[in-house]
Every structure is written in C-alpha cells, then in structure tokens.
C-alpha cells in the first residue's frame, strides 16, 4: 500500500483550526503513523516567500487578482515539492488550509467567481484534492477577538469574514463526502474527539489496519 492520506483543515480567522491541526498531528505521530504537518500559504521555501508578500500589512493595495495568483503560485509549489511526493510515499499529510481557502476568500469574499477559482485550483494542484477536509465552523466575530495581532487579510471588515464563513458552508454542502463541518463552538477536547473519530473511520485507516494485521 503506497498511497498516503491527505487531510486539510479550513475555517475562518480564530476558529481554533490550528489547535486541532496540531492535536491530530501529535496523536497520529504518537501512534507511529508517518505524518507531515504543513500549512498554506507557505510550506516550502519559495511558498514562504510568497506568504510574506501576501500577509504583509504594507501590501494593502494588492488587487484581488494578484492576491489570487499569489495564493495559487504558493500552492503550485507546495503541492509539487511537498504534498504530492509525501502522498506518493504513503505519508499522512495534514495541511492547515488548502484549495477551499481560495474558493471562500478569493472566489466568494473577493468576488472573483467560484468557477474561476475552482478551475485555477485544479491547474495549481494538478487535481490533488484532500481525502478529508475538516471545516471548523465558528462565528468570525468571536474568532477575530481571539487573535493577538492582525495581518493584511485579518484586517478586513467583519462583513468580509462573514462572507467567507457563508461560502465555506455552501462549498461544504456541495461536497458532503469530503468536507466535514465541525461545530467550533465546543471545548477543544470535544472537537478533537469528533475529528479523530471521522479520521479513523476513513477507509484508508481500515485498509492500513488490515494490511498491518496481515503482516504480523
Ligand atoms: P495564517 O496566518 O496562516 O492564518 P490562519 O490561522 O487564519 O490560517 O493566514 C493565512 C491567511 O490567508 C488567512 O487570512 C486566510 C488567507 N488565505 C486566503 O485568503 N486564500 C488562500 O488560498 C489561503 C491558503 C489563505
């Protein structure tokens, strides 16, 4: 069994997504799974450079289309240099944000069209989609209050963040198999229990267990 598993996490600012990403990664590591933890924008040397341009407060004049292409450029490098090779080696890849972020932020909230972003996402990733996406749904107003400092995107008006949330929920309805909506308004542990249960129910884990059992 060669192919790995690809899990992404999505959500609005301050949704608690990164805490859950780290919890899942630590849990799987502890149970001796070969895992890779990464994030977008970033994840590779080149993509981290693009991240700096994207998030720097001084770049407030960036046009929506420039923003979209920079996220896509970061993703094209990230997918080819890190994600794809890891999946081919059989690794579990966990990414804090991926293609759905561009759909919700640039496609919907920046009004660039979901269809356009979907097509460009496919080109940027070569069609590599996560096997499971956890959407941590949480009120962005409460989420923004949790943040210490704010970058260029976090500085947007609340209406922008509300549009992001609505778009995420709409995308999730269209892709029920892949995207699991998780209520982010509960305790960290309750949220994690649900995430772990869904993860371990994925056929990849069932196959892996059967394979390991047969090897013993
Ligand atoms: P980051 O500091 O990684 O924060 P977070 O904890 O919210 O993930 O910031 C990434 C920011 O970039 C975040 O505001 C969402 C935004 N973003 C997009 O607008 N489009 C994208 O495709 C991606 C990957 C992120």
GROMACS .gro file of C-alpha atoms and ligand atoms in nm:
model
  241
    1UNK     CA    1   0.000   0.000   0.000
    2UNK     CA    2   0.181   0.307  -0.124
    3UNK     CA    3  -0.059   0.598  -0.134
    4UNK     CA    4  -0.087   0.819   0.173
    5UNK     CA    5  -0.379   1.014   0.309
    6UNK     CA    6  -0.432   1.387   0.260
    7UNK     CA    7  -0.624   1.583   0.526
    8UNK     CA    8  -0.687   1.958   0.515
    9UNK     CA    9  -0.831   2.194   0.775
   10UNK     CA   10  -1.032   2.503   0.688
   11UNK     CA   11  -1.207   2.777   0.880
   12UNK     CA   12  -1.235   3.148   0.947
   13UNK     CA   13  -0.985   3.351   1.145
   14UNK     CA   14  -0.958   3.242   1.508
   15UNK     CA   15  -1.176   2.934   1.455
   16UNK     CA   16  -0.935   2.716   1.656
   17UNK     CA   17  -0.836   2.525   1.342
   18UNK     CA   18  -0.460   2.535   1.406
   19UNK     CA   19  -0.502   2.389   1.758
   20UNK     CA   20  -0.692   2.095   1.606
   21UNK     CA   21  -0.434   2.051   1.328
   22UNK     CA   22  -0.162   2.020   1.591
   23UNK     CA   23  -0.367   1.784   1.808
   24UNK     CA   24  -0.434   1.547   1.519
   25UNK     CA   25  -0.071   1.555   1.407
   26UNK     CA   26   0.059   1.477   1.761
   27UNK     CA   27  -0.195   1.199   1.807
   28UNK     CA   28  -0.106   1.026   1.480
   29UNK     CA   29   0.268   1.065   1.546
   30UNK     CA   30   0.224   0.914   1.891
   31UNK     CA   31   0.058   0.616   1.725
   32UNK     CA   32   0.357   0.575   1.491
   33UNK     CA   33   0.198   0.696   1.170
   34UNK     CA   34   0.429   0.863   0.921
   35UNK     CA   35   0.287   1.219   0.914
   36UNK     CA   36   0.368   1.554   0.764
   37UNK     CA   37   0.233   1.879   0.906
   38UNK     CA   38   0.220   2.175   0.671
   39UNK     CA   39   0.023   2.494   0.601
   40UNK     CA   40  -0.085   2.744   0.336
   41UNK     CA   41   0.017   2.990   0.223
   42UNK     CA   42   0.369   2.850   0.271
   43UNK     CA   43   0.510   2.506   0.341
   44UNK     CA   44   0.817   2.536   0.115
   45UNK     CA   45   1.100   2.790   0.090
   46UNK     CA   46   0.951   2.959  -0.216
   47UNK     CA   47   0.593   2.945  -0.084
   48UNK     CA   48   0.700   3.105   0.246
   49UNK     CA   49   0.844   3.397   0.050
   50UNK     CA   50   0.511   3.437  -0.129
   51UNK     CA   51   0.335   3.416   0.211
   52UNK     CA   52   0.529   3.718   0.334
   53UNK     CA   53   0.410   3.926   0.036
   54UNK     CA   54   0.052   3.808   0.080
   55UNK     CA   55   0.017   3.877   0.451
   56UNK     CA   56   0.228   4.190   0.498
   57UNK     CA   57   0.013   4.483   0.615
   58UNK     CA   58   0.203   4.725   0.391
   59UNK     CA   59   0.059   4.548   0.082
   60UNK     CA   60  -0.293   4.681   0.135
   61UNK     CA   61  -0.312   4.799  -0.229
   62UNK     CA   62  -0.286   4.442  -0.364
   63UNK     CA   63  -0.553   4.375  -0.627
   64UNK     CA   64  -0.782   4.072  -0.573
   65UNK     CA   65  -0.648   3.904  -0.887
   66UNK     CA   66  -0.285   3.950  -0.778
   67UNK     CA   67  -0.382   3.803  -0.442
   68UNK     CA   68  -0.544   3.502  -0.607
   69UNK     CA   69  -0.245   3.431  -0.832
   70UNK     CA   70  -0.003   3.456  -0.540
   71UNK     CA   71  -0.203   3.206  -0.333
   72UNK     CA   72  -0.214   2.977  -0.637
   73UNK     CA   73   0.160   3.017  -0.703
   74UNK     CA   74   0.233   2.929  -0.341
   75UNK     CA   75   0.001   2.625  -0.374
   76UNK     CA   76   0.151   2.504  -0.704
   77UNK     CA   77   0.497   2.491  -0.544
   78UNK     CA   78   0.370   2.346  -0.216
   79UNK     CA   79   0.176   2.068  -0.390
   80UNK     CA   80   0.457   1.965  -0.624
   81UNK     CA   81   0.750   1.998  -0.388
   82UNK     CA   82   0.598   1.870  -0.066
   83UNK     CA   83   0.244   1.730  -0.072
   84UNK     CA   84   0.248   1.511  -0.383
   85UNK     CA   85   0.583   1.337  -0.308
   86UNK     CA   86   0.474   1.271   0.053
   87UNK     CA   87   0.141   1.120  -0.055
   88UNK     CA   88   0.322   0.901  -0.307
   89UNK     CA   89   0.546   0.774  -0.025
   90UNK     CA   90   0.241   0.674   0.181
   91UNK     CA   91   0.263   0.959   0.433
   92UNK     CA   92  -0.040   1.119   0.606
   93UNK     CA   93  -0.025   1.484   0.502
   94UNK     CA   94  -0.209   1.736   0.721
   95UNK     CA   95  -0.239   2.086   0.577
   96UNK     CA   96  -0.364   2.390   0.767
   97UNK     CA   97  -0.565   2.541   0.474
   98UNK     CA   98  -0.562   2.437   0.108
   99UNK     CA   99  -0.780   2.488  -0.203
  100UNK     CA  100  -1.108   2.564  -0.019
  101UNK     CA  101  -0.947   2.876   0.134
  102UNK     CA  102  -0.905   3.025  -0.214
  103UNK     CA  103  -1.263   2.936  -0.301
  104UNK     CA  104  -1.403   3.101   0.012
  105UNK     CA  105  -1.170   3.403   0.042
  106UNK     CA  106  -1.089   3.490  -0.320
  107UNK     CA  107  -1.374   3.320  -0.509
  108UNK     CA  108  -1.656   3.433  -0.279
  109UNK     CA  109  -1.548   3.711  -0.042
  110UNK     CA  110  -1.330   3.886  -0.304
  111UNK     CA  111  -1.597   3.818  -0.566
  112UNK     CA  112  -1.365   3.660  -0.822
  113UNK     CA  113  -1.610   3.375  -0.900
  114UNK     CA  114  -1.607   3.026  -0.757
  115UNK     CA  115  -1.592   2.873  -1.103
  116UNK     CA  116  -1.279   3.066  -1.199
  117UNK     CA  117  -1.103   2.979  -0.873
  118UNK     CA  118  -1.205   2.616  -0.898
  119UNK     CA  119  -1.053   2.587  -1.245
  120UNK     CA  120  -0.731   2.760  -1.140
  121UNK     CA  121  -0.709   2.548  -0.824
  122UNK     CA  122  -0.717   2.239  -1.043
  123UNK     CA  123  -0.432   2.371  -1.254
  124UNK     CA  124  -0.228   2.473  -0.948
  125UNK     CA  125  -0.267   2.136  -0.774
  126UNK     CA  126  -0.272   1.908  -1.079
  127UNK     CA  127  -0.604   1.783  -0.940
  128UNK     CA  128  -0.472   1.675  -0.599
  129UNK     CA  129  -0.757   1.717  -0.352
  130UNK     CA  130  -0.770   1.626   0.016
  131UNK     CA  131  -0.932   1.293   0.110
  132UNK     CA  132  -1.087   1.460   0.416
  133UNK     CA  133  -1.139   1.830   0.485
  134UNK     CA  134  -1.240   1.949   0.830
  135UNK     CA  135  -1.422   2.280   0.824
  136UNK     CA  136  -1.414   2.426   1.174
  137UNK     CA  137  -1.720   2.648   1.175
  138UNK     CA  138  -1.707   2.934   1.424
  139UNK     CA  139  -1.852   3.285   1.446
  140UNK     CA  140  -1.585   3.510   1.288
  141UNK     CA  141  -1.667   3.800   1.522
  142UNK     CA  142  -1.574   3.585   1.822
  143UNK     CA  143  -1.282   3.438   1.628
  144UNK     CA  144  -1.127   3.776   1.548
  145UNK     CA  145  -1.144   3.868   1.919
  146UNK     CA  146  -0.919   3.569   1.995
  147UNK     CA  147  -0.639   3.699   1.770
  148UNK     CA  148  -0.342   3.889   1.913
  149UNK     CA  149  -0.203   4.074   1.611
  150UNK     CA  150  -0.371   4.104   1.271
  151UNK     CA  151  -0.224   4.050   0.922
  152UNK     CA  152  -0.348   4.203   0.594
  153UNK     CA  153  -0.639   3.959   0.549
  154UNK     CA  154  -0.741   3.955   0.916
  155UNK     CA  155  -0.766   4.336   0.897
  156UNK     CA  156  -1.064   4.309   0.658
  157UNK     CA  157  -1.407   4.425   0.777
  158UNK     CA  158  -1.632   4.177   0.960
  159UNK     CA  159  -1.863   4.155   0.657
  160UNK     CA  160  -1.573   4.004   0.457
  161UNK     CA  161  -1.519   3.734   0.721
  162UNK     CA  162  -1.894   3.661   0.735
  163UNK     CA  163  -1.893   3.607   0.360
  164UNK     CA  164  -1.600   3.368   0.398
  165UNK     CA  165  -1.796   3.168   0.656
  166UNK     CA  166  -2.109   3.150   0.442
  167UNK     CA  167  -1.905   3.048   0.138
  168UNK     CA  168  -1.733   2.770   0.331
  169UNK     CA  169  -2.072   2.633   0.441
  170UNK     CA  170  -2.204   2.648   0.084
  171UNK     CA  171  -1.896   2.467  -0.051
  172UNK     CA  172  -1.933   2.204   0.224
  173UNK     CA  173  -2.294   2.138   0.124
  174UNK     CA  174  -2.180   2.068  -0.233
  175UNK     CA  175  -1.905   1.830  -0.122
  176UNK     CA  176  -2.054   1.642   0.171
  177UNK     CA  177  -1.837   1.334   0.119
  178UNK     CA  178  -1.508   1.519   0.154
  179UNK     CA  179  -1.587   1.821   0.372
  180UNK     CA  180  -1.692   1.756   0.731
  181UNK     CA  181  -1.839   2.057   0.911
  182UNK     CA  182  -1.729   2.064   1.274
  183UNK     CA  183  -1.901   2.292   1.527
  184UNK     CA  184  -1.610   2.501   1.658
  185UNK     CA  185  -1.811   2.643   1.948
  186UNK     CA  186  -1.742   2.346   2.177
  187UNK     CA  187  -1.450   2.252   2.401
  188UNK     CA  188  -1.115   2.173   2.235
  189UNK     CA  189  -1.139   1.813   2.351
  190UNK     CA  190  -1.494   1.755   2.225
  191UNK     CA  191  -1.398   1.897   1.886
  192UNK     CA  192  -1.090   1.678   1.874
  193UNK     CA  193  -1.283   1.362   1.963
  194UNK     CA  194  -1.515   1.419   1.666
  195UNK     CA  195  -1.223   1.488   1.431
  196UNK     CA  196  -1.039   1.175   1.541
  197UNK     CA  197  -1.348   0.958   1.506
  198UNK     CA  198  -1.409   1.078   1.149
  199UNK     CA  199  -1.040   1.038   1.060
  200UNK     CA  200  -1.017   0.683   1.190
  201UNK     CA  201  -1.337   0.583   1.011
  202UNK     CA  202  -1.184   0.671   0.675
  203UNK     CA  203  -1.132   0.361   0.457
  204UNK     CA  204  -0.759   0.440   0.441
  205UNK     CA  205  -0.724   0.356   0.812
  206UNK     CA  206  -0.932   0.040   0.779
  207UNK     CA  207  -0.710  -0.080   0.492
  208UNK     CA  208  -0.394   0.013   0.681
  209UNK     CA  209  -0.506  -0.187   0.985
  210UNK     CA  210  -0.590  -0.490   0.770
  211UNK     CA  211  -0.253  -0.463   0.595
  212UNK     CA  212  -0.060  -0.441   0.926
  213UNK     CA  213  -0.259  -0.732   1.068
  214UNK     CA  214  -0.176  -0.950   0.768
  215UNK     CA  215   0.194  -0.866   0.805
  216UNK     CA  216   0.209  -0.984   1.168
  217LIG     P1  217  -0.248   3.245   0.860
  217LIG     O1  218  -0.157   3.332   0.940
  217LIG     O2  219  -0.191   3.119   0.807
  217LIG     O3  220  -0.375   3.231   0.948
  217LIG     P2  221  -0.484   3.123   0.978
  217LIG     O4  222  -0.451   3.079   1.116
  217LIG     O5  223  -0.611   3.200   0.968
  217LIG     O6  224  -0.476   3.011   0.877
  217LIG     O7  225  -0.305   3.334   0.741
  217LIG     C1  226  -0.345   3.290   0.622
  217LIG     C2  227  -0.441   3.391   0.568
  217LIG     O8  228  -0.452   3.376   0.426
  217LIG     C3  229  -0.582   3.376   0.623
  217LIG     O9  230  -0.634   3.503   0.649
  217LIG     C4  231  -0.658   3.313   0.510
  217LIG     C5  232  -0.588   3.362   0.388
  217LIG     N1  233  -0.593   3.272   0.270
  217LIG     C6  234  -0.661   3.313   0.157
  217LIG    O10  235  -0.722   3.422   0.154
  217LIG     N2  236  -0.662   3.231   0.048
  217LIG     C7  237  -0.595   3.113   0.045
  217LIG    O11  238  -0.597   3.041  -0.057
  217LIG     C8  239  -0.523   3.071   0.164
  217LIG     C9  240  -0.449   2.942   0.166
  217LIG    C10  241  -0.526   3.155   0.274
   0.00000   0.00000   0.00000
